[in-house]
Coordinates of C-alpha atoms in Angstrom, one line a residue:
M20 CA 0.0 0.0 0.0
T21 CA 3.0 2.3 0.3
A22 CA 3.1 3.1 -3.4
E23 CA -0.6 3.7 -3.6
T24 CA -0.4 6.0 -0.6
G25 CA 2.4 8.0 -2.2
L26 CA 0.5 8.2 -5.5
A27 CA -2.7 9.2 -3.8
A28 CA -0.8 11.9 -1.9
L29 CA 0.6 13.2 -5.2
W30 CA -2.8 13.4 -6.8
L31 CA -4.3 15.2 -3.8
A32 CA -1.4 17.6 -3.7
A33 CA -1.8 18.4 -7.4
A34 CA -5.6 19.0 -6.9
L35 CA -4.8 21.3 -4.0
A36 CA -2.2 23.2 -6.1
A37 CA -4.9 23.7 -8.7
L38 CA -7.3 24.9 -6.0
Q39 CA -4.6 27.3 -4.7
V40 CA -4.2 28.8 -8.1
L41 CA -7.9 29.2 -8.4
L42 CA -8.3 30.8 -5.0
G43 CA -5.5 33.2 -5.8
V44 CA -7.0 34.3 -9.1
L45 CA -10.5 34.7 -7.5
A46 CA -9.1 36.6 -4.6
L47 CA -7.2 39.0 -6.8
R48 CA -10.0 39.5 -9.4
R49 CA -12.7 40.1 -6.8
D50 CA -10.7 41.8 -4.1
M51 CA -11.3 39.1 -1.5
P52 CA -8.7 39.7 1.3
Q53 CA -10.5 37.1 3.4
A54 CA -9.2 34.5 1.0
V55 CA -5.8 34.8 2.5
G56 CA -6.6 32.4 5.3
A57 CA -7.9 29.8 2.9
I58 CA -5.0 30.0 0.5
R59 CA -2.5 29.8 3.4
A60 CA -4.2 26.6 4.7
V61 CA -4.3 25.0 1.2
A62 CA -0.6 25.7 0.6
I63 CA 0.3 24.1 4.0
V64 CA -1.7 21.0 3.3
Q65 CA -0.3 20.7 -0.2
G66 CA 3.2 20.9 1.1
A67 CA 2.4 18.2 3.7
L68 CA 1.0 15.9 1.0
A69 CA 4.1 16.3 -1.2
A70 CA 6.2 15.3 1.9
I71 CA 4.0 12.3 2.5
A72 CA 4.6 11.2 -1.1
M73 CA 8.3 11.5 -0.8
A74 CA 8.3 9.6 2.5
A75 CA 6.3 6.8 0.8
L76 CA 9.0 6.5 -1.9
I77 CA 11.8 6.5 0.7
N78 CA 10.0 3.7 2.6
A79 CA 9.6 1.7 -0.6
F80 CA 13.4 1.9 -1.2
L81 CA 14.2 1.1 2.5
D82 CA 11.9 -2.0 2.3
T83 CA 13.3 -2.9 -1.2
D84 CA 9.7 -3.1 -2.4
L85 CA 10.4 -5.0 -5.7
S86 CA 6.9 -4.5 -6.9
V87 CA 7.8 -0.8 -7.6
A88 CA 9.5 -0.4 -10.9
L89 CA 11.7 2.5 -9.7
V90 CA 13.0 0.4 -6.8
V91 CA 13.8 -2.5 -9.1
A92 CA 15.7 -0.2 -11.5
N93 CA 17.7 1.6 -8.9
S94 CA 18.2 -0.6 -5.9
H95 CA 18.7 -4.2 -4.8
S96 CA 18.3 -6.2 -1.6
M97 CA 22.1 -6.3 -0.7
K98 CA 22.6 -2.5 -0.8
P99 CA 23.5 -0.8 2.5
W100 CA 20.5 1.0 4.0
L101 CA 22.1 4.5 3.6
Y102 CA 22.3 4.0 -0.2
K103 CA 18.8 2.5 -0.2
F104 CA 17.7 5.7 1.5
A105 CA 19.7 8.0 -0.9
G106 CA 18.7 5.8 -3.8
A107 CA 15.2 7.3 -3.5
W108 CA 16.5 10.4 -5.2
G109 CA 19.4 8.9 -7.1
N110 CA 17.3 8.5 -10.2
H111 CA 15.2 10.6 -12.5
E112 CA 11.7 10.0 -11.0
G113 CA 12.8 10.2 -7.4
S114 CA 14.9 13.3 -7.9
M115 CA 11.9 15.0 -9.5
L116 CA 9.7 14.0 -6.6
L117 CA 12.2 15.4 -4.2
W118 CA 12.3 18.6 -6.4
V119 CA 8.5 19.0 -6.1
T120 CA 8.5 18.1 -2.5
I121 CA 10.9 20.9 -1.6
L122 CA 8.8 23.1 -3.9
G123 CA 5.6 22.3 -2.0
V124 CA 7.3 22.5 1.5
A125 CA 8.8 25.9 0.5
G126 CA 5.3 27.1 -0.5
A127 CA 3.9 25.9 2.8
A128 CA 6.7 27.7 4.7
V129 CA 5.9 30.9 2.9
A130 CA 2.2 30.5 3.8
K131 CA 3.0 29.7 7.4
F132 CA 5.7 32.2 8.2
E133 CA 5.5 35.1 5.8
H134 CA 3.6 38.0 7.4
R135 CA 5.4 41.0 6.1
L136 CA 4.0 41.0 2.5
A137 CA 0.9 43.0 1.7
Q138 CA -2.0 40.5 1.6
P139 CA -2.7 40.9 -2.2
T140 CA 1.0 40.3 -2.9
L141 CA 1.1 37.3 -0.6
V142 CA -2.0 35.8 -2.4
A143 CA -0.4 36.4 -5.8
T144 CA 2.9 34.9 -4.6
L145 CA 1.3 31.7 -3.2
A146 CA -0.8 31.4 -6.4
A147 CA 2.4 31.7 -8.5
Q148 CA 4.2 29.1 -6.3
A149 CA 1.2 26.7 -6.7
A150 CA 1.2 27.2 -10.5
I151 CA 4.9 26.1 -10.6
A152 CA 4.2 23.1 -8.5
L153 CA 1.1 22.2 -10.6
G154 CA 3.3 21.8 -13.7
F155 CA 5.7 19.5 -11.9
Y156 CA 2.9 17.4 -10.3
A157 CA 1.6 16.9 -13.9
F158 CA 5.1 16.0 -15.0
L159 CA 5.3 13.3 -12.3
L160 CA 1.8 12.0 -12.7
F161 CA 1.7 11.8 -16.5
A162 CA 5.3 11.4 -17.6
S163 CA 7.5 10.1 -14.7
N164 CA 5.4 8.2 -12.2
P165 CA 7.7 7.2 -9.3
F166 CA 5.2 4.7 -8.0
A167 CA 4.5 2.6 -11.1
R168 CA 4.1 -1.1 -10.2
L169 CA 5.7 -4.2 -11.8
N170 CA 3.7 -7.4 -12.0
P171 CA 5.2 -9.9 -11.5
A172 CA 7.9 -8.5 -9.2
P173 CA 11.4 -9.7 -10.1
A174 CA 13.6 -11.6 -7.6
D175 CA 16.0 -8.6 -7.1
G176 CA 16.7 -5.1 -8.3
A177 CA 19.3 -3.8 -10.8
G178 CA 21.1 -1.6 -8.2
L179 CA 22.2 2.0 -8.0
N180 CA 25.0 3.5 -10.1
P181 CA 28.1 2.7 -8.0
L182 CA 29.4 6.2 -8.4
L183 CA 26.3 7.4 -6.6
Q184 CA 26.9 5.0 -3.7
D185 CA 28.7 7.5 -1.6
L186 CA 28.0 9.4 1.6
G187 CA 28.3 12.7 -0.2
L188 CA 25.6 11.8 -2.6
A189 CA 23.3 11.0 0.3
F190 CA 23.2 14.7 1.2
H191 CA 24.4 16.6 -1.8
P192 CA 21.2 16.4 -4.0
P193 CA 18.8 17.5 -1.2
T194 CA 21.0 20.5 -0.4
L195 CA 21.3 21.5 -4.0
Y196 CA 17.6 21.0 -4.7
A197 CA 16.8 23.2 -1.7
G198 CA 18.8 25.9 -3.3
Y199 CA 17.3 25.4 -6.8
V200 CA 13.7 25.3 -5.5
G201 CA 14.3 28.0 -3.0
L202 CA 14.8 30.3 -5.9
S203 CA 11.3 29.4 -7.0
V204 CA 10.1 31.4 -4.0
A205 CA 12.0 34.5 -5.1
F206 CA 10.5 34.0 -8.6
S207 CA 7.0 33.7 -7.1
F208 CA 7.6 36.8 -5.0
A209 CA 8.7 38.7 -8.1
V210 CA 5.6 37.5 -10.0
G211 CA 3.4 38.4 -7.1
A212 CA 4.9 41.9 -6.8
L213 CA 4.5 42.5 -10.6
V214 CA 0.8 41.4 -10.5
T215 CA 0.0 43.8 -7.6
R216 CA 2.5 46.5 -8.7
D217 CA 4.1 46.3 -5.2
V218 CA 7.8 46.4 -6.0
G219 CA 9.5 48.4 -3.2
P220 CA 11.7 48.1 -0.1
A221 CA 9.0 46.3 2.0
F222 CA 8.7 43.6 -0.8
A223 CA 12.5 43.3 -0.9
R224 CA 12.8 43.0 2.9
A225 CA 10.2 40.1 2.8
M226 CA 12.0 38.4 -0.1
R227 CA 15.6 38.8 1.1
P228 CA 15.6 35.9 3.7
W229 CA 14.2 33.5 1.2
V230 CA 16.8 34.4 -1.4
L231 CA 19.5 34.2 1.3
A232 CA 18.4 30.8 2.4
A233 CA 18.3 29.5 -1.1
W234 CA 21.8 30.9 -1.8
I235 CA 23.2 29.2 1.4
F236 CA 21.8 25.8 0.3
L237 CA 23.1 26.3 -3.2
T238 CA 26.6 27.2 -1.8
L239 CA 26.6 24.2 0.4
G240 CA 25.4 21.9 -2.4
I241 CA 28.0 23.2 -5.0
T242 CA 30.8 22.9 -2.4
A243 CA 29.8 19.4 -1.4
G244 CA 29.3 18.4 -5.1
S245 CA 32.7 19.8 -6.0
Y246 CA 34.5 17.8 -3.3
W247 CA 32.5 14.6 -4.2
A248 CA 33.5 14.9 -7.8
Y249 CA 37.1 15.5 -6.7
Y250 CA 37.5 12.4 -4.6
E251 CA 34.9 10.0 -6.0
L252 CA 35.4 10.4 -9.7
G253 CA 39.2 10.1 -9.5
W254 CA 39.6 13.2 -11.6
G255 CA 42.0 14.9 -9.2
G256 CA 40.6 18.3 -10.1
W257 CA 38.2 20.4 -8.2
W258 CA 36.1 21.8 -11.1
F259 CA 35.9 20.3 -14.6
W260 CA 33.4 22.6 -16.2
D261 CA 31.2 19.5 -16.7
P262 CA 27.8 20.7 -18.1
V263 CA 26.0 19.4 -15.0
E264 CA 28.5 21.2 -12.8
N265 CA 27.7 24.3 -14.8
A266 CA 24.0 23.7 -14.4
S267 CA 24.4 24.3 -10.6
L268 CA 26.9 27.2 -11.0
M269 CA 24.6 29.3 -13.2
P270 CA 21.8 29.6 -10.6
W271 CA 24.4 30.4 -8.0
L272 CA 25.8 33.2 -10.1
A273 CA 22.3 34.6 -10.7
A274 CA 21.4 34.2 -7.0
T275 CA 24.5 36.0 -5.9
A276 CA 23.7 38.9 -8.1
L277 CA 20.1 38.8 -6.8
L278 CA 21.2 38.7 -3.2
H279 CA 23.2 41.9 -3.6
S280 CA 20.5 43.6 -5.7
V281 CA 17.7 42.8 -3.2
T282 CA 19.8 44.2 -0.4
V283 CA 20.1 47.5 -2.3
L284 CA 16.4 47.6 -2.8
A285 CA 15.6 46.6 0.8
T286 CA 18.0 49.2 2.4
R287 CA 18.3 52.0 -0.2
D288 CA 15.2 51.6 -2.4
G289 CA 17.2 51.2 -5.6
L290 CA 17.4 48.7 -8.5
R291 CA 13.7 47.9 -8.4
A292 CA 13.2 46.6 -11.9
W293 CA 16.6 45.0 -11.9
T294 CA 15.9 43.0 -8.8
V295 CA 12.7 41.7 -10.2
M296 CA 14.4 40.7 -13.4
L297 CA 17.2 38.9 -11.5
A298 CA 14.6 36.9 -9.5
V299 CA 13.2 35.7 -12.8
V300 CA 16.6 34.9 -14.3
A301 CA 17.8 33.1 -11.2
F302 CA 14.8 30.6 -11.3
S303 CA 15.2 30.4 -15.0
M304 CA 18.7 29.1 -14.5
S305 CA 17.4 26.5 -12.0
M306 CA 14.9 25.4 -14.7
I307 CA 17.5 25.3 -17.4
G308 CA 19.7 23.2 -15.1
T309 CA 16.8 20.8 -14.5
F310 CA 16.2 20.6 -18.2
L311 CA 19.9 19.9 -18.9
V312 CA 20.2 17.1 -16.3
R313 CA 16.9 15.4 -17.2
S314 CA 16.3 15.9 -20.9
G315 CA 18.8 13.3 -22.1
I316 CA 20.5 15.9 -24.4
L317 CA 23.9 15.3 -22.7
T318 CA 25.8 12.5 -21.2
S319 CA 27.5 13.1 -17.9
V320 CA 28.1 11.0 -14.8
H321 CA 25.8 13.5 -13.0
A322 CA 23.0 13.4 -15.5
F323 CA 19.9 11.3 -15.5
A324 CA 19.9 10.7 -19.3
V325 CA 16.4 9.7 -19.9
D326 CA 13.7 9.7 -22.6
P327 CA 14.0 13.0 -24.5
R328 CA 10.2 13.2 -24.5
R329 CA 10.4 13.9 -20.8
G330 CA 12.9 16.6 -21.6
A331 CA 10.4 18.1 -24.0
F332 CA 7.8 18.2 -21.1
I333 CA 10.3 20.1 -18.9
L334 CA 11.1 22.4 -21.8
V335 CA 7.5 23.3 -22.2
L336 CA 7.3 24.0 -18.5
L337 CA 10.4 26.2 -18.7
L338 CA 8.9 28.2 -21.7
L339 CA 5.6 28.5 -20.0
Y340 CA 6.9 29.8 -16.6
I341 CA 9.8 31.9 -17.8
G342 CA 8.1 33.1 -20.9
G343 CA 5.1 34.0 -18.9
A344 CA 7.1 35.8 -16.3
L345 CA 9.1 37.8 -18.9
A346 CA 5.9 38.7 -20.6
L347 CA 4.5 39.9 -17.3
F348 CA 7.7 41.8 -16.6
G349 CA 7.5 43.5 -20.0
A350 CA 3.9 44.4 -19.5
R351 CA 4.3 45.8 -15.9
V352 CA 7.9 47.1 -15.9
G353 CA 6.5 50.6 -16.8
T354 CA 4.5 50.5 -13.6
V355 CA 7.5 49.8 -11.4
R356 CA 8.4 53.2 -10.0
Q357 CA 12.0 54.3 -10.1
G358 CA 13.7 53.9 -6.8
K359 CA 16.1 56.4 -5.2
L360 CA 19.0 57.6 -7.4
F361 CA 22.7 57.3 -6.4
E362 CA 26.0 58.4 -7.8
P363 CA 27.9 55.8 -9.9
F364 CA 30.9 56.2 -7.5
S365 CA 29.2 54.8 -4.4
R366 CA 28.5 51.4 -2.7
E367 CA 25.3 51.1 -4.8
G368 CA 27.4 51.7 -7.9
S369 CA 29.9 48.9 -6.9
L370 CA 26.9 46.6 -6.4
V371 CA 25.7 47.4 -9.8
A372 CA 29.1 46.6 -11.2
N373 CA 29.1 43.4 -9.2
N374 CA 25.8 42.5 -10.7
L375 CA 26.9 43.2 -14.3
L376 CA 30.1 41.2 -13.9
L377 CA 28.3 38.3 -12.4
T378 CA 25.8 38.5 -15.3
V379 CA 28.6 38.5 -17.9
I380 CA 30.2 35.4 -16.3
L381 CA 26.7 33.8 -16.2
G382 CA 26.4 34.5 -19.9
I383 CA 29.8 33.0 -20.7
V384 CA 29.0 29.8 -18.8
L385 CA 25.6 29.5 -20.4
I386 CA 27.0 29.9 -23.9
G387 CA 29.9 27.6 -23.2
T388 CA 27.6 24.9 -21.9
F389 CA 25.0 25.1 -24.6
Y390 CA 27.2 25.7 -27.7
P391 CA 28.3 22.1 -28.1
I392 CA 24.7 20.9 -27.6
I393 CA 23.4 23.3 -30.3
A394 CA 26.3 22.4 -32.6
G395 CA 25.6 18.7 -32.1
A396 CA 22.0 19.3 -33.3
F397 CA 23.6 20.3 -36.7
D398 CA 26.0 17.2 -36.6
I399 CA 28.9 19.4 -35.6
Q400 CA 30.9 17.7 -32.9
L401 CA 32.9 19.9 -30.7
S402 CA 33.7 20.3 -27.0
V403 CA 34.1 23.4 -24.8
G404 CA 36.2 22.7 -21.8
P405 CA 38.4 24.4 -19.2
P406 CA 40.7 26.3 -21.6
F407 CA 37.6 28.3 -22.9
F408 CA 36.1 28.9 -19.5
D409 CA 39.4 29.7 -17.8
S410 CA 40.5 32.2 -20.5
T411 CA 37.1 33.9 -20.8
A412 CA 35.4 33.8 -17.3
G413 CA 38.7 33.8 -15.4
P414 CA 39.8 37.4 -16.0
I415 CA 36.2 38.7 -15.4
A416 CA 36.0 36.7 -12.2
L417 CA 39.2 38.4 -11.0
L418 CA 37.8 41.8 -11.9
L419 CA 34.7 40.9 -9.9
V420 CA 36.9 40.1 -6.9
A421 CA 38.6 43.5 -7.2
V422 CA 35.1 45.2 -7.2
M423 CA 34.1 43.0 -4.3
A424 CA 37.1 44.2 -2.3
V425 CA 36.4 47.8 -3.0
G426 CA 32.6 47.7 -2.5
P427 CA 32.3 47.5 1.3
L428 CA 34.9 50.3 1.6
L429 CA 32.7 52.7 -0.4
R430 CA 30.1 54.9 1.2
W431 CA 26.4 54.8 0.3
R432 CA 24.9 57.3 -2.2
R433 CA 28.3 58.9 -3.2
D434 CA 31.9 58.9 -2.4
E435 CA 35.2 60.5 -3.3
A436 CA 38.1 58.7 -5.1
E437 CA 40.8 60.2 -2.8
A438 CA 39.0 59.0 0.4
L439 CA 38.5 55.5 -1.1
I440 CA 42.2 55.2 -1.9
Q441 CA 43.1 56.1 1.7
R442 CA 40.6 53.5 3.0
S443 CA 41.9 50.9 0.5
F444 CA 45.6 51.3 1.2
P445 CA 45.9 48.3 3.5
A446 CA 44.2 46.0 1.0
I447 CA 46.3 47.4 -1.9
A448 CA 49.5 46.9 0.1
A449 CA 48.5 43.3 1.0
A450 CA 47.8 42.5 -2.7
L451 CA 51.1 44.0 -3.8
F452 CA 53.0 42.2 -1.0
A453 CA 51.5 38.8 -1.8
G454 CA 51.8 39.2 -5.6
V455 CA 55.5 40.4 -5.5
G456 CA 56.3 37.8 -2.9
V457 CA 54.9 34.9 -4.9
F458 CA 56.5 36.2 -8.1
L459 CA 59.9 36.4 -6.6
L460 CA 59.9 33.3 -4.3
G461 CA 57.2 31.0 -5.6
G462 CA 58.8 29.8 -8.8
P463 CA 57.1 29.7 -12.2
I464 CA 53.4 30.7 -12.1
G465 CA 50.9 31.8 -14.7
V466 CA 49.4 35.3 -14.9
L467 CA 45.9 34.4 -13.8
P468 CA 47.1 32.4 -10.7
L469 CA 49.5 35.2 -9.7
A470 CA 46.7 37.7 -10.0
G471 CA 44.4 35.3 -8.1
V472 CA 46.9 35.1 -5.2
A473 CA 47.4 38.9 -5.1
L474 CA 43.6 39.6 -5.2
A475 CA 42.9 37.0 -2.6
A476 CA 45.2 38.7 -0.2
G477 CA 43.8 42.1 -1.0
L478 CA 40.2 40.8 -0.6
A479 CA 41.0 39.2 2.7
V480 CA 42.2 42.5 4.2
A481 CA 39.4 44.5 2.6
S482 CA 36.9 41.9 3.9
V483 CA 37.7 42.5 7.6
A484 CA 38.1 46.3 7.1
P485 CA 34.4 47.0 8.0
L486 CA 35.2 45.6 11.5
A487 CA 38.1 48.1 12.1
K488 CA 37.5 50.5 15.0
R489 CA 34.4 48.7 16.0
N490 CA 33.6 47.0 19.3
L491 CA 33.6 43.4 17.9
A492 CA 31.2 42.1 20.5
R493 CA 28.6 44.7 19.5
A494 CA 29.1 44.5 15.7
P495 CA 25.8 43.4 14.1
L496 CA 25.6 39.7 13.2
H497 CA 24.7 40.4 9.6
L498 CA 28.0 42.5 9.3
W499 CA 29.9 39.5 10.6
G500 CA 28.1 37.4 8.0
M501 CA 29.2 39.7 5.2
V502 CA 32.8 39.8 6.5
I503 CA 33.0 36.0 6.8
A504 CA 31.4 35.3 3.4
H505 CA 33.8 37.7 1.6
L506 CA 36.7 36.3 3.5
G507 CA 35.5 32.8 2.3
I508 CA 35.7 34.0 -1.3
A509 CA 39.3 35.1 -0.6
V510 CA 40.2 31.8 1.0
S511 CA 38.6 29.8 -1.9
L512 CA 40.3 32.0 -4.5
A513 CA 43.7 31.5 -2.8
G514 CA 43.1 27.7 -2.9
M515 CA 42.1 27.8 -6.6
A516 CA 45.1 29.9 -7.6
I517 CA 47.8 28.0 -5.7
S518 CA 46.5 24.5 -6.5
T519 CA 46.2 25.4 -10.2
A520 CA 49.6 26.9 -10.4
Y521 CA 51.6 24.3 -8.3
T522 CA 49.8 21.0 -8.7
Q523 CA 52.2 18.1 -9.5
E524 CA 51.0 14.9 -11.2
T525 CA 52.8 11.7 -12.2
L526 CA 51.5 8.5 -13.8
L527 CA 53.7 5.5 -13.7
A528 CA 53.7 1.7 -13.6
V529 CA 55.1 0.2 -10.4
G530 CA 55.8 -3.3 -9.1
V531 CA 55.5 -4.3 -5.5
G532 CA 58.4 -2.6 -3.6
D533 CA 59.0 0.0 -6.3
P534 CA 59.3 3.6 -5.0
A535 CA 57.7 6.7 -6.7
R536 CA 58.5 10.3 -5.8
I537 CA 56.3 13.4 -5.8
A538 CA 56.6 16.7 -4.0
G539 CA 58.9 15.5 -1.3
Y540 CA 57.0 12.2 -0.7
T541 CA 58.2 8.7 -1.4
V542 CA 55.4 6.4 -2.3
R543 CA 56.1 2.7 -2.2
L544 CA 53.5 0.0 -3.3
E545 CA 53.8 -2.7 -0.6
G546 CA 51.1 -5.0 -2.0
V547 CA 47.6 -5.5 -3.4
R548 CA 45.0 -7.5 -1.6
P549 CA 41.4 -8.6 -2.4
L550 CA 38.5 -7.3 -0.3
V551 CA 34.8 -8.2 -0.2
S552 CA 32.0 -5.9 1.0
D553 CA 28.2 -6.1 1.1
N554 CA 27.7 -5.4 -2.6
W555 CA 31.2 -5.1 -4.1
S556 CA 34.5 -6.7 -4.2
A557 CA 37.8 -4.9 -4.6
L558 CA 41.6 -4.9 -5.0
E559 CA 43.1 -2.6 -2.5
G560 CA 46.7 -1.3 -2.8
R561 CA 48.8 -0.6 0.3
L562 CA 50.9 2.5 -0.3
A563 CA 53.6 3.3 2.3
V564 CA 54.3 7.0 2.1
T565 CA 57.4 8.6 3.7
D566 CA 58.0 12.4 3.6
D567 CA 61.4 14.0 3.6
G568 CA 61.2 14.5 7.3
G569 CA 60.9 10.7 7.9
A570 CA 57.2 10.7 8.9
R571 CA 55.3 7.6 7.6
F572 CA 51.7 6.8 6.8
V573 CA 49.7 4.4 4.7
L574 CA 47.2 5.1 1.9
R575 CA 44.8 2.4 0.5
P576 CA 43.4 3.2 -2.9
Q577 CA 41.0 0.6 -4.3
V578 CA 39.6 -0.7 -7.6
R579 CA 36.1 -1.8 -6.9
Y580 CA 34.0 -4.3 -8.8
F581 CA 30.2 -4.1 -8.7
T582 CA 27.9 -6.8 -10.1
T583 CA 24.6 -4.9 -9.9
P584 CA 25.1 -3.1 -12.2
V585 CA 28.4 -4.5 -13.6
T586 CA 30.7 -1.5 -13.0
T587 CA 34.4 -1.0 -12.1
T588 CA 35.3 2.2 -10.1
N589 CA 38.6 3.6 -8.8
E590 CA 38.4 4.8 -5.2
S591 CA 41.1 7.3 -4.5
A592 CA 43.0 7.5 -1.3
I593 CA 43.9 11.0 -0.1
A594 CA 46.1 12.2 2.7
T595 CA 45.4 15.7 3.9
M596 CA 48.2 17.8 5.3
W597 CA 48.1 21.5 6.5
N598 CA 49.6 22.6 3.1
G599 CA 47.7 20.3 0.7
Q600 CA 46.6 16.8 -0.3
L601 CA 48.5 13.8 -1.6
Y602 CA 46.0 12.1 -3.9
T603 CA 46.5 8.6 -5.1
V604 CA 44.6 6.3 -7.5
L605 CA 45.4 2.7 -8.2
G606 CA 44.9 1.6 -11.9
A607 CA 45.0 -1.6 -13.8
L608 CA 47.5 -4.5 -13.6
G609 CA 49.7 -4.5 -16.7
D610 CA 50.9 -7.6 -18.7
D611 CA 54.3 -7.0 -17.2
G612 CA 53.0 -7.5 -13.6
R613 CA 53.2 -3.8 -12.7
W614 CA 50.3 -1.7 -11.5
Q615 CA 49.3 1.7 -12.9
L616 CA 49.6 4.3 -10.2
R617 CA 48.6 8.0 -10.5
L618 CA 49.8 10.5 -7.9
W619 CA 48.9 14.1 -7.4
W620 CA 50.2 16.7 -5.0
K621 CA 47.6 19.5 -4.7
P622 CA 49.0 22.3 -2.5
F623 CA 46.4 24.2 -0.4
V624 CA 43.5 22.6 -2.4
T625 CA 41.5 22.2 0.8
L626 CA 41.2 26.0 1.0
I627 CA 38.7 25.8 -1.8
W628 CA 36.2 23.9 0.2
L629 CA 37.1 25.6 3.5
G630 CA 36.2 28.9 1.7
G631 CA 33.0 27.4 0.5
A632 CA 32.0 26.5 4.0
M633 CA 32.9 30.0 5.2
I634 CA 30.7 31.6 2.5
A635 CA 27.7 29.5 3.6
I636 CA 28.4 30.2 7.3
G637 CA 28.6 33.9 6.5
G638 CA 25.3 33.7 4.7
A639 CA 23.7 31.9 7.7
L640 CA 25.0 34.6 10.1
S641 CA 23.6 37.3 7.8
L642 CA 20.2 35.5 7.7
V643 CA 20.1 35.1 11.5
G644 CA 21.3 38.7 12.0
H645 CA 18.6 40.2 9.8
Q646 CA 15.9 38.1 11.3
Y647 CA 17.1 39.0 14.9
R648 CA 17.1 42.7 14.0
L649 CA 13.5 42.5 12.7
W650 CA 12.5 40.6 15.9
R651 CA 14.1 43.2 18.1
T652 CA 12.4 46.0 16.1
K653 CA 9.1 44.4 16.6
Q654 CA 9.6 43.8 20.3
R655 CA 10.5 47.5 20.8
A656 CA 7.5 48.6 18.8
E657 CA 5.2 46.5 20.9
A658 CA 6.9 47.7 24.1
F659 CA 6.2 51.4 23.1
A660 CA 2.6 50.6 21.9

């Protein structure tokens, strides 16, 4: 009955989404403010039903219910329970159900907790959110039913892609989806504000925490996904510009621009139309990412390459939602009153520059991702890889970092160049000191990595400058959030630049007892032994590593063999030191009795993910800080009332 319960919950949720849209339209057309209570209740129940459907699917996977086709195709009885659990969304149908569940729950959260929006705008927002959900409910019910039965049930399932049987994949997709779908809330807010012509600071203050929450989840999801690809795929690189990696990067770039834009609107009443447009663009990038991964138009280890007809369904949804929103924007942008003006040389001006540079990078990534796909449609085979993205997006990203360093040092409304130079002196000195020091002492290094190291140092100093001369214990929490997030960018940039410039790699064939040298470490293969686990067997190499100081440790890379489905994977073994990682991969056994061994030394590569965590923590502090300030303001108002 679990599958039937899940399917019934999906149908009921879809019906309530339709009712929610209808209530919203009636309430707006007939000016029925009393409908707010009803639409709130419907949204909450709809979200609960979507969650019940997801819980039913997870239960089917945990029980290995082989009468459910999705379980048969993506699980088997011998799989560890964690991967049975994660297997519920490690496939096309399950991931889409998770997508719509987060969508429904996000709508329910807006209905439950959002009390700052004007009632008509809230009604329009909830109706827009329900309209998005309705399309995805239809997609699940008519094109991708996760609860379809098999009769007769087979004796066992086919198993989950072994590359997805990893702890990181148990948590990476839900985090990323929370970010993707969280942007749907910003989109719905924008549509609601356009419908009611209510674009202003109050609307922005209501929307900002939802954007910030989505951005935090996206940051965490991308950071975790980057590390998973690094250690699980055996690539030895932290970003490969894979189309599916780009699919998550594009919404993050748009959300970052939106986050800064909505802050200007909330605090300075500027960038009204631009903020609304960015909210539409950010969710558009989420939809495009969904289309990329699930349309079957590309092949990637991350992608659920499925029936292209399903991709056509998503494409129709994308055109419907985004086209409709853009049409609404075009029709109503004339009614969006201009906000307050500011001088170009001001903090607002730097945020505009920040937005424009992020948009340019977004455009480059979008073009680079889709160009091979479009060319393929004309039987032209080509690839766009790291050389293109590094040479085009890289310099603009560095310019963006420079703007980011200067921005917080500028005053609101207008500033003077001479005063800015004085305030920027410590950051400029730090950048010059780091750049010259690395150039003179760091050995051969490319122009972009050198600029990256210098800008990272300058940004680090500039990031903490807003705390200067302050009582740190009394500094607002949201200020701490901004400082830590910007400092996280500096830390990540330093890790990217240093690891890119100084990574060492060697590929060799070794027999038992043969030594190999890399970056001051001697690696000796002491033997290879067989291993057997619940659902895989393996050959595990024992690598004795000795550094030049005499310290010893052991690494154990594996070659794993899965039978359901039949797959061979290379599991890297990584040693983390304070100044980098030694990354080892065991390859195949050659005819001459020697093993292939690939070694990398990645200096300071861990800074990349440390910085990512700092960015997310900074966002969380900012979110809590803003909410605490609102709560304090409300408390004081009630005390004076």
